[in-house]
Amino acid sequence: MNTQKPPLHKRLPRLSGWFLITVLLLASVWAIAPQQLPVSLYKLSLVSLAAVVGYWLDRSIFPYARPDGFLQEDVEQETIKLGQHGEYEASINVLDRTMFLMAGMSMLRRAIIIGCAMLTMGLGA
């Protein structure tokens, strides 16, 4: 029976390292120029709002091309090799490789739309 605890980085929530970096940067902003904290929070809220708006823009512009719509649940699973040298494996439910490509392209489309909305809000406000 293995009673060893997993390493600390496996027990922490995802992105906890980035959260720690953010807290340290906010503390440094507070130490250097505390009057800038409201501006930072304002910018953060605008960029977060832009991400939500970008997501809903994608959903409303492409209502029948959602990324999960190209992956089927009632089809047998297929194992594919991922990575530059095929070192990773993933099991996916797809009708064929074209549907898998369409799902990937729709995810990429959504990421581009959300990223552009966030960039626009960050540069314009």
PDB file of C-alpha atoms in Angstrom:
ATOM      1  CA  MET A   1       0.000   0.000   0.000  1.00  0.00           C
ATOM      2  CA  ASN A   2       1.474   3.303  -1.104  1.00  0.00           C
ATOM      3  CA  THR A   3       1.009   5.993   1.548  1.00  0.00           C
ATOM      4  CA  GLN A   4       3.179   8.654  -0.045  1.00  0.00           C
ATOM      5  CA  LYS A   5       1.531  11.960  -0.745  1.00  0.00           C
ATOM      6  CA  PRO A   6       1.744  13.259  -4.287  1.00  0.00           C
ATOM      7  CA  PRO A   7       4.149  16.172  -4.846  1.00  0.00           C
ATOM      8  CA  LEU A   8       2.955  19.642  -3.919  1.00  0.00           C
ATOM      9  CA  HIS A   9       2.515  20.765  -7.543  1.00  0.00           C
ATOM     10  CA  LYS A  10       0.121  17.831  -8.122  1.00  0.00           C
ATOM     11  CA  ARG A  11      -2.012  18.709  -5.074  1.00  0.00           C
ATOM     12  CA  LEU A  12      -2.415  22.406  -5.870  1.00  0.00           C
ATOM     13  CA  PRO A  13      -5.182  23.626  -8.189  1.00  0.00           C
ATOM     14  CA  ARG A  14      -4.352  24.352 -11.796  1.00  0.00           C
ATOM     15  CA  LEU A  15      -2.727  27.697 -12.554  1.00  0.00           C
ATOM     16  CA  SER A  16      -1.908  28.266  -8.892  1.00  0.00           C
ATOM     17  CA  GLY A  17       1.609  29.292  -9.922  1.00  0.00           C
ATOM     18  CA  TRP A  18       0.197  32.020 -12.149  1.00  0.00           C
ATOM     19  CA  PHE A  19      -2.084  33.111  -9.307  1.00  0.00           C
ATOM     20  CA  LEU A  20       0.940  33.451  -7.030  1.00  0.00           C
ATOM     21  CA  ILE A  21       2.788  35.505  -9.667  1.00  0.00           C
ATOM     22  CA  THR A  22      -0.283  37.749 -10.043  1.00  0.00           C
ATOM     23  CA  VAL A  23      -0.511  38.320  -6.301  1.00  0.00           C
ATOM     24  CA  LEU A  24       3.203  39.172  -6.151  1.00  0.00           C
ATOM     25  CA  LEU A  25       2.858  41.619  -9.038  1.00  0.00           C
ATOM     26  CA  LEU A  26      -0.173  43.255  -7.421  1.00  0.00           C
ATOM     27  CA  ALA A  27       1.783  43.589  -4.176  1.00  0.00           C
ATOM     28  CA  SER A  28       4.652  45.214  -6.038  1.00  0.00           C
ATOM     29  CA  VAL A  29       2.257  47.645  -7.760  1.00  0.00           C
ATOM     30  CA  TRP A  30       0.772  48.470  -4.366  1.00  0.00           C
ATOM     31  CA  ALA A  31       4.252  49.052  -2.915  1.00  0.00           C
ATOM     32  CA  ILE A  32       5.442  51.239  -5.801  1.00  0.00           C
ATOM     33  CA  ALA A  33       2.290  53.108  -6.849  1.00  0.00           C
ATOM     34  CA  PRO A  34      -0.828  52.269  -4.802  1.00  0.00           C
ATOM     35  CA  GLN A  35      -2.924  54.769  -6.760  1.00  0.00           C
ATOM     36  CA  GLN A  36      -2.634  52.463  -9.799  1.00  0.00           C
ATOM     37  CA  LEU A  37      -4.478  49.515  -8.196  1.00  0.00           C
ATOM     38  CA  PRO A  38      -7.963  50.763  -9.174  1.00  0.00           C
ATOM     39  CA  VAL A  39      -6.739  51.256 -12.745  1.00  0.00           C
ATOM     40  CA  SER A  40      -5.356  47.703 -12.802  1.00  0.00           C
ATOM     41  CA  LEU A  41      -8.615  46.263 -11.493  1.00  0.00           C
ATOM     42  CA  TYR A  42     -10.557  48.314 -14.046  1.00  0.00           C
ATOM     43  CA  LYS A  43      -8.410  46.974 -16.896  1.00  0.00           C
ATOM     44  CA  LEU A  44      -8.717  43.422 -15.587  1.00  0.00           C
ATOM     45  CA  SER A  45     -12.494  43.683 -15.456  1.00  0.00           C
ATOM     46  CA  LEU A  46     -12.631  45.083 -19.005  1.00  0.00           C
ATOM     47  CA  VAL A  47     -10.461  42.307 -20.418  1.00  0.00           C
ATOM     48  CA  SER A  48     -12.513  39.667 -18.571  1.00  0.00           C
ATOM     49  CA  LEU A  49     -15.710  41.196 -19.920  1.00  0.00           C
ATOM     50  CA  ALA A  50     -14.204  41.172 -23.417  1.00  0.00           C
ATOM     51  CA  ALA A  51     -13.479  37.435 -23.096  1.00  0.00           C
ATOM     52  CA  VAL A  52     -17.126  36.756 -22.248  1.00  0.00           C
ATOM     53  CA  VAL A  53     -18.322  39.008 -25.087  1.00  0.00           C
ATOM     54  CA  GLY A  54     -15.948  37.275 -27.536  1.00  0.00           C
ATOM     55  CA  TYR A  55     -17.256  33.860 -26.492  1.00  0.00           C
ATOM     56  CA  TRP A  56     -20.865  34.908 -26.974  1.00  0.00           C
ATOM     57  CA  LEU A  57     -20.019  36.576 -30.275  1.00  0.00           C
ATOM     58  CA  ASP A  58     -18.639  33.268 -31.507  1.00  0.00           C
ATOM     59  CA  ARG A  59     -21.698  31.382 -30.269  1.00  0.00           C
ATOM     60  CA  SER A  60     -24.096  33.816 -31.942  1.00  0.00           C
ATOM     61  CA  ILE A  61     -22.208  34.166 -35.240  1.00  0.00           C
ATOM     62  CA  PHE A  62     -21.619  30.401 -35.625  1.00  0.00           C
ATOM     63  CA  PRO A  63     -24.564  28.748 -33.826  1.00  0.00           C
ATOM     64  CA  TYR A  64     -24.293  25.468 -35.755  1.00  0.00           C
ATOM     65  CA  ALA A  65     -20.495  25.207 -35.749  1.00  0.00           C
ATOM     66  CA  ARG A  66     -19.749  24.714 -32.072  1.00  0.00           C
ATOM     67  CA  PRO A  67     -16.546  22.742 -31.423  1.00  0.00           C
ATOM     68  CA  ASP A  68     -18.314  19.931 -29.560  1.00  0.00           C
ATOM     69  CA  GLY A  69     -20.815  19.519 -32.383  1.00  0.00           C
ATOM     70  CA  PHE A  70     -18.205  17.840 -34.569  1.00  0.00           C
ATOM     71  CA  LEU A  71     -17.365  15.149 -32.013  1.00  0.00           C
ATOM     72  CA  GLN A  72     -19.855  12.314 -31.771  1.00  0.00           C
ATOM     73  CA  GLU A  73     -20.554  10.326 -28.613  1.00  0.00           C
ATOM     74  CA  ASP A  74     -22.150   7.239 -30.147  1.00  0.00           C
ATOM     75  CA  VAL A  75     -19.190   6.310 -32.338  1.00  0.00           C
ATOM     76  CA  GLU A  76     -16.418   3.947 -31.315  1.00  0.00           C
ATOM     77  CA  GLN A  77     -13.281   5.530 -29.945  1.00  0.00           C
ATOM     78  CA  GLU A  78     -10.179   6.027 -32.005  1.00  0.00           C
ATOM     79  CA  THR A  79      -6.702   6.454 -30.551  1.00  0.00           C
ATOM     80  CA  ILE A  80      -4.541   9.050 -32.254  1.00  0.00           C
ATOM     81  CA  LYS A  81      -0.912   9.991 -31.802  1.00  0.00           C
ATOM     82  CA  LEU A  82      -0.148  13.578 -30.829  1.00  0.00           C
ATOM     83  CA  GLY A  83       3.061  15.520 -30.443  1.00  0.00           C
ATOM     84  CA  GLN A  84       5.949  16.147 -32.750  1.00  0.00           C
ATOM     85  CA  HIS A  85       7.154  12.542 -32.609  1.00  0.00           C
ATOM     86  CA  GLY A  86       3.885  10.865 -31.647  1.00  0.00           C
ATOM     87  CA  GLU A  87       4.819  10.565 -27.991  1.00  0.00           C
ATOM     88  CA  TYR A  88       1.281  11.275 -26.706  1.00  0.00           C
ATOM     89  CA  GLU A  89      -1.903   9.318 -27.269  1.00  0.00           C
ATOM     90  CA  ALA A  90      -5.480  10.541 -27.048  1.00  0.00           C
ATOM     91  CA  SER A  91      -8.751   8.687 -27.422  1.00  0.00           C
ATOM     92  CA  ILE A  92     -11.400  10.623 -29.286  1.00  0.00           C
ATOM     93  CA  ASN A  93     -14.887   9.942 -30.550  1.00  0.00           C
ATOM     94  CA  VAL A  94     -14.993  10.989 -34.180  1.00  0.00           C
ATOM     95  CA  LEU A  95     -16.686   9.901 -37.338  1.00  0.00           C
ATOM     96  CA  ASP A  96     -13.573  10.480 -39.385  1.00  0.00           C
ATOM     97  CA  ARG A  97     -10.477  12.647 -39.461  1.00  0.00           C
ATOM     98  CA  THR A  98     -12.344  15.418 -41.314  1.00  0.00           C
ATOM     99  CA  MET A  99     -14.721  15.867 -38.395  1.00  0.00           C
ATOM    100  CA  PHE A 100     -11.764  15.944 -36.011  1.00  0.00           C
ATOM    101  CA  LEU A 101     -10.134  18.616 -38.193  1.00  0.00           C
ATOM    102  CA  MET A 102     -13.379  20.617 -38.232  1.00  0.00           C
ATOM    103  CA  ALA A 103     -13.580  20.451 -34.424  1.00  0.00           C
ATOM    104  CA  GLY A 104      -9.995  21.686 -34.158  1.00  0.00           C
ATOM    105  CA  MET A 105     -10.600  24.506 -36.608  1.00  0.00           C
ATOM    106  CA  SER A 106     -13.727  25.629 -34.756  1.00  0.00           C
ATOM    107  CA  MET A 107     -11.780  25.675 -31.467  1.00  0.00           C
ATOM    108  CA  LEU A 108      -9.090  27.731 -33.153  1.00  0.00           C
ATOM    109  CA  ARG A 109     -11.725  30.081 -34.585  1.00  0.00           C
ATOM    110  CA  ARG A 110     -13.242  30.573 -31.143  1.00  0.00           C
ATOM    111  CA  ALA A 111      -9.828  31.250 -29.584  1.00  0.00           C
ATOM    112  CA  ILE A 112      -9.010  33.822 -32.266  1.00  0.00           C
ATOM    113  CA  ILE A 113     -12.339  35.627 -31.824  1.00  0.00           C
ATOM    114  CA  ILE A 114     -11.994  35.717 -28.034  1.00  0.00           C
ATOM    115  CA  GLY A 115      -8.352  36.810 -28.249  1.00  0.00           C
ATOM    116  CA  CYS A 116      -9.163  39.599 -30.689  1.00  0.00           C
ATOM    117  CA  ALA A 117     -12.000  40.833 -28.482  1.00  0.00           C
ATOM    118  CA  MET A 118      -9.675  40.880 -25.465  1.00  0.00           C
ATOM    119  CA  LEU A 119      -6.925  42.630 -27.421  1.00  0.00           C
ATOM    120  CA  THR A 120      -9.362  45.219 -28.751  1.00  0.00           C
ATOM    121  CA  MET A 121     -10.696  45.976 -25.286  1.00  0.00           C
ATOM    122  CA  GLY A 122      -7.199  46.110 -23.798  1.00  0.00           C
ATOM    123  CA  LEU A 123      -5.905  48.522 -26.422  1.00  0.00           C
ATOM    124  CA  GLY A 124      -9.015  50.656 -26.745  1.00  0.00           C
ATOM    125  CA  ALA A 125     -10.082  51.368 -23.196  1.00  0.00           C
TER     126      ALA A 125
END
